[in-house]
XYZ file of C-alpha atoms in Angstrom:
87
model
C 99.111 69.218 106.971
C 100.114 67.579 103.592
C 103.707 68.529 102.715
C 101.866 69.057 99.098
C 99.081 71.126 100.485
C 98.726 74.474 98.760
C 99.141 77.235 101.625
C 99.110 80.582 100.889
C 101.314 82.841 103.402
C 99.465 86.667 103.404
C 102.165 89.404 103.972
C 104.875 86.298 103.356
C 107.782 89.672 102.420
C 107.538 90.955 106.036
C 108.663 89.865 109.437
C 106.415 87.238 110.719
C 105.071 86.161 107.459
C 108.776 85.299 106.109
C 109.469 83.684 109.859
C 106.758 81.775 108.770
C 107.431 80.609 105.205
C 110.906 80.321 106.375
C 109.665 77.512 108.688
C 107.416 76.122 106.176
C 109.795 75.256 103.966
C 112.144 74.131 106.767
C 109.381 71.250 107.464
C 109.300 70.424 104.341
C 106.316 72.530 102.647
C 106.709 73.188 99.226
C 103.613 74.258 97.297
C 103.044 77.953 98.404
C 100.770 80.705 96.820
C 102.620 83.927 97.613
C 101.736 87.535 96.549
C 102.737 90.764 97.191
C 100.641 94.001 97.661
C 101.326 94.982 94.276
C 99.763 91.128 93.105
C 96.969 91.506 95.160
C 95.819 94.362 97.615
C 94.219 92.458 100.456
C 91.666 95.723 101.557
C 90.066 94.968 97.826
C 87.452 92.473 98.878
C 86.377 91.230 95.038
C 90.220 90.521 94.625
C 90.756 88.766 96.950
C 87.577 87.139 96.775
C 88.721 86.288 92.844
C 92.239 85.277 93.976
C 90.486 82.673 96.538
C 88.174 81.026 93.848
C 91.382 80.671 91.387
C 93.584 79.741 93.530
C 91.934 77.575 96.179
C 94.402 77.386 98.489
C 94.390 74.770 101.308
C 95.325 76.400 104.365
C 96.185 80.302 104.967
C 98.315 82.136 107.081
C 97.713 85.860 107.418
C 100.489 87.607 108.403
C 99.726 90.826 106.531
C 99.296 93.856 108.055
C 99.808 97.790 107.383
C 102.948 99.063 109.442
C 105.068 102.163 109.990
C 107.492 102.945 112.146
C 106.830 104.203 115.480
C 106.027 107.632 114.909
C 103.837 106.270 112.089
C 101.797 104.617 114.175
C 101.723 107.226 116.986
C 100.565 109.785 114.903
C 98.010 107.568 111.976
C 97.179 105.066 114.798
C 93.399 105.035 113.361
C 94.701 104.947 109.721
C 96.535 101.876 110.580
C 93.822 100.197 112.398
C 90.877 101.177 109.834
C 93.553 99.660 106.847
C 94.510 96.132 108.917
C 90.933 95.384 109.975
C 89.833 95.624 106.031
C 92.861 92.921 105.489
């Protein structure tokens, strides 16, 4: 990859996504795209769909995902699944 590539890090504020960036920049990477779920809800297809066509990025890591704590996902284990497959 180009250190000047544009990558775009999906769900960059949790744990593996900032692992991620964290090592990304540690490389050397520079030029990220980075929203959060307020920016851009990921289960809205036409936003997401707009935010690809503006912002073009070059390669994408998607780290994003709906989580809860374990009784969380015990007890809404559908609700979680139904919300990460739309990301």
């Amino acid at each position: 990859m180009d250190k000047q590539a544009r990558i775009y890090v999906a769900g960059h504020l949790g744990l593996v996504g900032s692992a991620i960036l964290a090592n990304l920049k540690a490389k050397g990477y520079s030029n990220f795209i980075l929203r959060s779920l307020q920016e851009l809800d990921l289960t809205r297809q036409e936003a997401v769909e707009a935010f690809f066509e503006t912002e073009r990025p070059e390669y994408v890591f998607l780290a994003a995902a709906h989580v809860g704590g374990i009784i969380a996902n015990n007890t809404y284990r559908a609700d979680f699944i139904y919300v990460n497959l739309q990301i």
